[in-house]
Coordinates of C-alpha atoms and ligand atoms in Angstrom, one line a residue:
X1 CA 0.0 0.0 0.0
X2 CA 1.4 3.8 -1.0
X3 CA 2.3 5.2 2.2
X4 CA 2.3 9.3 3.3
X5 CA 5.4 10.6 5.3
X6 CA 6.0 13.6 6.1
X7 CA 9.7 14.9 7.4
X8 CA 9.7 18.0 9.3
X9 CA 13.3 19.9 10.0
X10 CA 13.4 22.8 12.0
X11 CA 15.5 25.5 9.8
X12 CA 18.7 26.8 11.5
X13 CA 17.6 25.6 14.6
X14 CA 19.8 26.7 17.5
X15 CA 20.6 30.0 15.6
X16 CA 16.5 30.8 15.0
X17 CA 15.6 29.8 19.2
X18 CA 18.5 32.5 19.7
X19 CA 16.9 35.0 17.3
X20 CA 13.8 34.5 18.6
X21 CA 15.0 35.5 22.0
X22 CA 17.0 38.1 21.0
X23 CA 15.1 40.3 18.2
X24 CA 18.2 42.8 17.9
X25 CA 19.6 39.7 16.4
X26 CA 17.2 39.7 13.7
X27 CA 18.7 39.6 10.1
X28 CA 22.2 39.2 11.7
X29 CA 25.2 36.7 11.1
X30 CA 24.6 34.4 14.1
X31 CA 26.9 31.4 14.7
X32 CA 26.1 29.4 18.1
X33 CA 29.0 26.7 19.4
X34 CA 31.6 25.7 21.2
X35 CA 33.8 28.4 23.4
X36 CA 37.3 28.0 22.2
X37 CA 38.8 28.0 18.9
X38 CA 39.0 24.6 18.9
X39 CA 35.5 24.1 19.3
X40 CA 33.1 23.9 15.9
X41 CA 30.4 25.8 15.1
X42 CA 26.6 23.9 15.5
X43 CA 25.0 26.5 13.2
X44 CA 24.6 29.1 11.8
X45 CA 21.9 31.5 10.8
X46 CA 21.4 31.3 7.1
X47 CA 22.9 34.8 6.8
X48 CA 26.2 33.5 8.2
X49 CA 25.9 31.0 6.0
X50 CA 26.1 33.0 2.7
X51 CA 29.5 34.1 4.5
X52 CA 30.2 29.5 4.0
X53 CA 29.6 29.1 7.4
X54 CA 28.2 25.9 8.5
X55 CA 27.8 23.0 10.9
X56 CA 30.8 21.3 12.6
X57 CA 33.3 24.0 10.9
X58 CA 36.0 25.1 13.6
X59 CA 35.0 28.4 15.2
X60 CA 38.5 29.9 14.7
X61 CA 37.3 29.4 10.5
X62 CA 34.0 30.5 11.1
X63 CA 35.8 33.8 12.8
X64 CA 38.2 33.7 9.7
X65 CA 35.2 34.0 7.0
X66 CA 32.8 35.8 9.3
X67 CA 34.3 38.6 11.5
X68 CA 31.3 40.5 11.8
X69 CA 29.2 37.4 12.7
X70 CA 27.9 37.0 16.5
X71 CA 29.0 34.0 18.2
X72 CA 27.1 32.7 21.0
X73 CA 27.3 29.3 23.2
X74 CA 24.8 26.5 22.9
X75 CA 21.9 26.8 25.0
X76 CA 21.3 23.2 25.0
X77 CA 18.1 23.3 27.9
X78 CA 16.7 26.1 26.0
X79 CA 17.0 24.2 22.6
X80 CA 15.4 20.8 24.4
X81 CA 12.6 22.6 25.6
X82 CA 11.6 24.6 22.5
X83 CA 12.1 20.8 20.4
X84 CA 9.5 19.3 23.1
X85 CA 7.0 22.4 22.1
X86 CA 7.3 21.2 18.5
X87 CA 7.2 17.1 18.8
X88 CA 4.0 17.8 20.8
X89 CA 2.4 19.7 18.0
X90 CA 3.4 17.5 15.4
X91 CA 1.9 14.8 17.7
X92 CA -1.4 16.3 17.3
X93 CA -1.4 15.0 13.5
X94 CA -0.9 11.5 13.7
X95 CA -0.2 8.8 16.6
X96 CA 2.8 7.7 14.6
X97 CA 5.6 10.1 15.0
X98 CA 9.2 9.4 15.3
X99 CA 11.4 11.9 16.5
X100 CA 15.4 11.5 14.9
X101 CA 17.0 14.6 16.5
X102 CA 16.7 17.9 18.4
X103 CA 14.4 19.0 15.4
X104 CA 13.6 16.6 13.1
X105 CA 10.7 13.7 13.2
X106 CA 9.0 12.1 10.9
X107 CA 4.8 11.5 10.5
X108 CA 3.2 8.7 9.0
X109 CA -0.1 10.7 7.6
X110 CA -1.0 7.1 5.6
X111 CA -5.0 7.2 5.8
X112 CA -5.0 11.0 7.5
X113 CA -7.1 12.8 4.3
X114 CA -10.4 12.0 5.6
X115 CA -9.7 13.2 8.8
X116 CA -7.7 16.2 8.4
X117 CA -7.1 17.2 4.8
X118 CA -4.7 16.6 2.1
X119 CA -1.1 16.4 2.8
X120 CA -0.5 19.7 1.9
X121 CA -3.2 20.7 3.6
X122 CA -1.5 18.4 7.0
X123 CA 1.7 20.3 5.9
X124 CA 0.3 23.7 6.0
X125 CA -1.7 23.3 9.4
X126 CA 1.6 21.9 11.1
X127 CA 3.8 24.8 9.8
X128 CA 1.5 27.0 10.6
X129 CA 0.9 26.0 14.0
X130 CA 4.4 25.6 14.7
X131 CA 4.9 29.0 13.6
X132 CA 2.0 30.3 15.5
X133 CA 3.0 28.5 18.9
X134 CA 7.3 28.7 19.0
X135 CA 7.6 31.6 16.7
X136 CA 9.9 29.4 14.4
X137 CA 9.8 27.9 10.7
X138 CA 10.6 24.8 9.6
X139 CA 10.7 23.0 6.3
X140 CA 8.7 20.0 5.3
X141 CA 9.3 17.2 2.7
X142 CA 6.2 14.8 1.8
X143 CA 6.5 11.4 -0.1
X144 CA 5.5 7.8 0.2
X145 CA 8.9 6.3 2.0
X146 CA 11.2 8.2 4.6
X147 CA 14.2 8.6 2.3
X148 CA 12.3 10.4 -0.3
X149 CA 10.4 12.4 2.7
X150 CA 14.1 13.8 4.3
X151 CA 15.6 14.3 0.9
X152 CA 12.3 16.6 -0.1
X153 CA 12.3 19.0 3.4
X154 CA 15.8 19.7 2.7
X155 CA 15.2 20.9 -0.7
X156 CA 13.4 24.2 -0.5
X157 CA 15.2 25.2 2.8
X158 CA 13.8 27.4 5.1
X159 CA 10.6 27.2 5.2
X160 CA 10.2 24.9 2.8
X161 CA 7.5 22.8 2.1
X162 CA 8.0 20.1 -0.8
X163 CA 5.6 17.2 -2.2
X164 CA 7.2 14.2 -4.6
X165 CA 4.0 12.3 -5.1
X166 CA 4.2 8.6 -6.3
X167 CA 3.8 9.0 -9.8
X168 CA 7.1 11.7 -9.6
X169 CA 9.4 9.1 -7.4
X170 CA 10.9 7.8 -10.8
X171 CA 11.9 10.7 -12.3
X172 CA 13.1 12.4 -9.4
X173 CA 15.5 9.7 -8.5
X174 CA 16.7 9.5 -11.9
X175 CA 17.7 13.4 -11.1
X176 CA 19.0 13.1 -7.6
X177 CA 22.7 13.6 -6.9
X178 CA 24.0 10.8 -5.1
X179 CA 25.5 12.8 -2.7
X180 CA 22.0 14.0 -1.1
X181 CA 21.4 10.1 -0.1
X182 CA 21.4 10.8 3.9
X183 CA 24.8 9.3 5.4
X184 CA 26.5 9.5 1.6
X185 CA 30.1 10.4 2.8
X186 CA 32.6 12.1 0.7
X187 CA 34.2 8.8 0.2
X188 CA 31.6 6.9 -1.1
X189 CA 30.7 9.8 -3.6
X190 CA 33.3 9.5 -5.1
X191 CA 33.5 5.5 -5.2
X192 CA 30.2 5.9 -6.9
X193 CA 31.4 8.5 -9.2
X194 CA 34.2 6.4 -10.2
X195 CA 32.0 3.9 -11.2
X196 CA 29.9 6.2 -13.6
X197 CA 26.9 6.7 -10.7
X198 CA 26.1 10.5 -10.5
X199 CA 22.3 10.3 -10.2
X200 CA 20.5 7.7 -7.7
X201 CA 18.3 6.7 -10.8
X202 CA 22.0 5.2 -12.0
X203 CA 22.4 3.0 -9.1
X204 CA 19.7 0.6 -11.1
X205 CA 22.0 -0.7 -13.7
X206 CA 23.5 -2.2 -10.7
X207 CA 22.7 -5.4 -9.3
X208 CA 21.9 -6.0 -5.6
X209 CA 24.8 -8.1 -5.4
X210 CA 27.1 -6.2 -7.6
X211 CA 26.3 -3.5 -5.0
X212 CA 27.3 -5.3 -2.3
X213 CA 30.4 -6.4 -3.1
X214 CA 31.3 -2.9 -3.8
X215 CA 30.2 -0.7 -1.3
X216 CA 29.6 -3.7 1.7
X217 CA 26.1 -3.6 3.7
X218 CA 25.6 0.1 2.6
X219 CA 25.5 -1.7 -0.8
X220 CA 22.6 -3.2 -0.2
X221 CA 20.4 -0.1 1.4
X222 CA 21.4 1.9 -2.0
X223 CA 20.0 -1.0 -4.7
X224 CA 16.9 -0.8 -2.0
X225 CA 16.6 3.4 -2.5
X226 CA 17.5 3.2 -6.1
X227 CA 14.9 0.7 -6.9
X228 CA 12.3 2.8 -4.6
X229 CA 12.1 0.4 -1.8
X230 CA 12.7 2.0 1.1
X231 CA 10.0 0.2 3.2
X232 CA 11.3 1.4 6.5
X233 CA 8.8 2.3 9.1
X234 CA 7.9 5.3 11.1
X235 CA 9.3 3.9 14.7
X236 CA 7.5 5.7 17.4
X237 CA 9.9 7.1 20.2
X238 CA 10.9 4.2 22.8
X239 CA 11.7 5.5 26.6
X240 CA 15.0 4.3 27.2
X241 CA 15.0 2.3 30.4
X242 CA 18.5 1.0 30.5
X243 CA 21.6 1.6 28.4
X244 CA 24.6 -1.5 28.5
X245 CA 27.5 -2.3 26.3
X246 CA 28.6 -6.3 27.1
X247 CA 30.7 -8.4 24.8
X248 CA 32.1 -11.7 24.9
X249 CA 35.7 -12.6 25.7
X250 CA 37.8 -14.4 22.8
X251 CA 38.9 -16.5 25.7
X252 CA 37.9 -17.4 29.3
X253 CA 40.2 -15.3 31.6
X254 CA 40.7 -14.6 35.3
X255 CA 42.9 -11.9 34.0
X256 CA 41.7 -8.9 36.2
X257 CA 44.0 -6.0 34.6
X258 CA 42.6 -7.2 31.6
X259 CA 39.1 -7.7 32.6
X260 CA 39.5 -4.1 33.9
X261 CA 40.5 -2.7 31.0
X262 CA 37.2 -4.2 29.2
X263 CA 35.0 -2.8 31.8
X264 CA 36.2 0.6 31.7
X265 CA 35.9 0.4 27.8
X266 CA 32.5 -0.6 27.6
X267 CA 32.0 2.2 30.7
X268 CA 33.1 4.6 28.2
X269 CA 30.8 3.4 25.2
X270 CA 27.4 3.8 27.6
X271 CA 28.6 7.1 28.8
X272 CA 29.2 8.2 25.5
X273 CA 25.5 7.1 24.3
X274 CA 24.2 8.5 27.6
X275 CA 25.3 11.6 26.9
X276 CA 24.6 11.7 22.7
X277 CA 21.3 10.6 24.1
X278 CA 21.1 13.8 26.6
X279 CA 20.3 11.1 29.7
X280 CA 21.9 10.9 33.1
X281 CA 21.7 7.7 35.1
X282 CA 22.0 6.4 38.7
X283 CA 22.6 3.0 38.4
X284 CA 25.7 1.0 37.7
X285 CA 25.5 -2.2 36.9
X286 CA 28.5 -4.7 35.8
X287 CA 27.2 -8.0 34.5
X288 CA 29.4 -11.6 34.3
X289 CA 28.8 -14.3 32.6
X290 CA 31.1 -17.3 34.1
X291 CA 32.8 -20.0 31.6
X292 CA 29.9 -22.5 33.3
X293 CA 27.3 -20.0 31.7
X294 CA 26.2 -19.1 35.3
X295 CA 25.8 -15.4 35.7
X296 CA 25.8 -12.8 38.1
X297 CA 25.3 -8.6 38.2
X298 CA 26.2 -6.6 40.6
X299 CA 25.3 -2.8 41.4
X300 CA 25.6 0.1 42.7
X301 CA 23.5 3.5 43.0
X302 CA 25.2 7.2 43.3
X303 CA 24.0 10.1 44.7
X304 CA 23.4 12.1 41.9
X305 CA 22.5 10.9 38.2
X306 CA 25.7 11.1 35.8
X307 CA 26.7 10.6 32.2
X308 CA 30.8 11.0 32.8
X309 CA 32.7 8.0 31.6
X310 CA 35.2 8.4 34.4
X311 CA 32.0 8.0 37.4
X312 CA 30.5 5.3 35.1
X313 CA 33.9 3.6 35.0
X314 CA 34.9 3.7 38.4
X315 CA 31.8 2.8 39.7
X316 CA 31.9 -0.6 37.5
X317 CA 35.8 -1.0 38.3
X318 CA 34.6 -1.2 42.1
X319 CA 32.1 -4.1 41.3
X320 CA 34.7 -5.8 39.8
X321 CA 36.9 -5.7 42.4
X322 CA 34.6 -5.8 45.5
X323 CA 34.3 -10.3 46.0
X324 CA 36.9 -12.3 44.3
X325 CA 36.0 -13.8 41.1
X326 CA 35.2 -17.4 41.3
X327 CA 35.7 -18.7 38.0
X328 CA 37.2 -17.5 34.6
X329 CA 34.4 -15.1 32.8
X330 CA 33.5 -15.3 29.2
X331 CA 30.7 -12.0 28.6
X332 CA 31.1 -8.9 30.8
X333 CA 29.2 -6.1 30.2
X334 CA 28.4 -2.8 31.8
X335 CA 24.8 -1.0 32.0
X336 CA 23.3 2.3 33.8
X337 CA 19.6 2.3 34.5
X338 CA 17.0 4.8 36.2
X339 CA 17.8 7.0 33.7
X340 CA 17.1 11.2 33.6
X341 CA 17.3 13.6 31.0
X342 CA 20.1 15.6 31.3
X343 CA 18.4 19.1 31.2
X344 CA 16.3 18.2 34.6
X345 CA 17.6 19.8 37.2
X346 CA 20.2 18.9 39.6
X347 CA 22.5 21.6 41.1
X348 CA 25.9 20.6 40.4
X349 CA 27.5 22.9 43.0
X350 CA 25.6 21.6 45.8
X351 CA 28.1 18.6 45.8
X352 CA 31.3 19.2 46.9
X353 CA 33.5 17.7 44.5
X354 CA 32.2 19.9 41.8
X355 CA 35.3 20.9 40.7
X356 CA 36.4 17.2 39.2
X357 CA 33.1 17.0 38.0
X358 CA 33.3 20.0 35.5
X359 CA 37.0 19.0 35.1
X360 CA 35.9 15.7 33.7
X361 CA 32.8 17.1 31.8
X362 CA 34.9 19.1 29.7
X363 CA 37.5 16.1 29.3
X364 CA 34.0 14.1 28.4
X365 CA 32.9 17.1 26.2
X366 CA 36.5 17.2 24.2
X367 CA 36.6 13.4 23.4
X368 CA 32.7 13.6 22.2
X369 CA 33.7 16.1 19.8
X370 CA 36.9 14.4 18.6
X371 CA 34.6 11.2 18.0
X372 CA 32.1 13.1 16.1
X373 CA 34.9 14.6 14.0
X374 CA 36.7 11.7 13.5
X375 CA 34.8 8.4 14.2
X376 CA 34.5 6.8 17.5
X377 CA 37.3 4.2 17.0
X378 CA 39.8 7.1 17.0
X379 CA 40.3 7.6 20.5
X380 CA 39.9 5.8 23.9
X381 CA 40.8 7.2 27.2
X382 CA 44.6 6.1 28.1
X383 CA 43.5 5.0 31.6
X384 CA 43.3 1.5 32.7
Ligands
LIG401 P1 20.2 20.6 11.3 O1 18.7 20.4 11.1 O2 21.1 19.8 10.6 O3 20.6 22.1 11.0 P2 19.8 23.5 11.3 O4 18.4 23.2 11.8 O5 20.6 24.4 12.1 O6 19.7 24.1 9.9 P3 18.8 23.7 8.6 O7 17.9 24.8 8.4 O8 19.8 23.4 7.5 O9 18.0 22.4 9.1 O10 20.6 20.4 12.9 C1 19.7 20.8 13.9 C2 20.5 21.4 15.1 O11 21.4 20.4 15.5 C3 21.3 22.6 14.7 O12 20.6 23.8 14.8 C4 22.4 22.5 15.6 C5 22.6 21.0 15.9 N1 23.8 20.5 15.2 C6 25.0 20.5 15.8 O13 25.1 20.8 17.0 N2 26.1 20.0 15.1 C7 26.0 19.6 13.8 O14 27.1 19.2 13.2 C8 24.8 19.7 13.1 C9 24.6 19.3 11.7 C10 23.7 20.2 13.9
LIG402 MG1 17.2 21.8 11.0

């Protein structure tokens, strides 16, 4: 059955909330990111960006090509509660909504007409309402799969609002530049261009399998958007309960300097989802499994809910430590439960050691950005 889906993306996000707050900032350059020079920029306003501005450039560039521009800090609490305003607006429309990022969700409208309108119609009513209740635009894309639904909202950016009905999905993939496929890196492009494919429509000569062994699982998923079968669903938001990282040894070991080292690894990997996630948890919980498949967790509960990768670590390092291992282990894994968002409230300074706290933030907040730059298998702490 031909499906509706609607992708919504906030335009210049960060940099419009800030405009919106400040009107003398109206019509202006603004850039909002990081505090040093060797921070990047998280946007910019789309007059900074006719200066080439843009996301995740370093700030000290962004300075280079934009003097006059006005840089401000992230005001992450502020951005999280203006995002919540818009997801429950754009809940109003249809039960099945899936929220990907600060300000971006998809609909499923499949079915909707009856009830509220065409899409364009939906379309309309949401921007306008959006508009009407945040004071912000945003720029919709309307198609029958996701792809085709992201691909469109990004095409008449800001405040945008773009239909590729069923009839047109042929034609515009034989158009599209491969490079607008979401998650296309530079790389790939250019593997792709190598091989003659400039359009998506040219992906088709291709077979699945010839695709494959080219370009590996990602092989797969472009025969799937060439060939217009992107059957993926709208996945409404899941609460996140628990987040664990666990893996299982190569060998059986009693080794506990090694078995240490694992555990503050996979420490690191939830911390570092905790905190893309913007959660904070309480629990720590470091889970064996013995080589006679018995198992056992252990855990323990702070004061205060955390997302740093050194608390998370030592906290799991003490479980391991605290009874004496009584036989060789084959899975350990670490998980952090009774989970918070991040933005809700917790006074920092009223614990004493809030001085290592922001120290290790900012350590936490450096590698993030380094992984984000670079890839996550780039760095890992040199501790342990
Ligand atoms: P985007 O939707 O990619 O960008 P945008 O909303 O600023 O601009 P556009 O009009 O092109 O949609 O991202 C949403 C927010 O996420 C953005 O305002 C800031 C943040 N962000 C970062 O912090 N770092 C990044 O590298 C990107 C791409 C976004
Ligand atoms: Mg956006």
């Amino acid at each position: 059955m031909s499906r509706t889906i609607l992708h919504i993306d906030m335009d210049a996000f960060f940099a419009a909330i800030e405009v919106l707050d400040d009107s003398s900032l109206k019509g202006k350059p603004v850039i909002v990111g990081g505090s040093t020079n060797r921070s990047v920029v998280s946007t910019a306003s789309y007059e900074a960006r006719r200066f080439g501005v843009h996301s995740a450039m370093p700030i000290f560039k962004a300075k280079e090509k934009c003097p006059q521009g006005i840089f401000l800090l992230v005001n992450m609490d502020r951005y999280k509660e203006v995002s919540k305003k818009v997801m429950d607006i754009v809940k109003d429309f249809s039960p099945l909504v899936e929220p990907v990022s600060i300000d971006e969700a998809y609909l499923d409208i499949t079915g909707s007409e009856n009830l509220l309108g065409s899409p364009e119609e939906i379309a309309r009513h949401i921007k306008e309402r959006i508009g009407k209740e945040t004071g912000l635009t945003c720029s919709i894309g309307i198609a029958p799969n996701k792809f085709l639904a992201k691909v469109a909202s990004d095409m008449n950016k800001p405040d945008g609002l773009t239909i590729i009905s069923a009839d047109e999905v042929d034609t515009f993939l034989s158009r599209l530049p491969v490079e607008k496929i979401p998650g296309v890196g530079k790389r790939t492009v250019e593997g792709l261009r190598h091989n003659g494919i400039k359009k998506v429509g040219d992906l088709k000569r291709f077979s699945k399998e010839q695709l494959i062994r080219r370009f590996g699982r990602f092989g797969s998923r472009l025969h799937e958007l060439a060939n217009d079968r992107d059957d993926s669903e709208v996945a409404l938001e899941r609460e996140i309960k628990s987040l664990s990282s666990e893996g299982t040894l190569e060998s059986d070991t009693g080794d506990l300097a090694y078995l240490k080292r694992l555990v503050a690894s996979h420490a690191d990997k939830v911390a570092w989802r905790l905190r893309r996630e913007g959660l904070k948890g309480r629990t720590v919980t470091l889970k064996i499994k013995f080589d006679d498949f018995s198992e056992m967790s252990k855990s323990r509960t702070i004061d205060y809910p955390t997302d740093s990768t050194k608390i998370i670590s030592d906290s799991a390092i003490e479980l391991l430590f605290n009874d004496p291992l009584k036989r060789k282990v084959r899975l350990i894994g670490v998980a952090v439960s009774k989970l918070k968002e991040s933005g809700e409230g917790y006074q920092m300074d009223l614990f004493e050691d809030w001085h290592a706290q922001e120290k290790e933030r900012r350590v936490d907040e450096t590698m993030d950005e380094i992984k984000m730059r670079f890839g996550k298998r780039m760095i890992k702490k040199g501790r342990g």
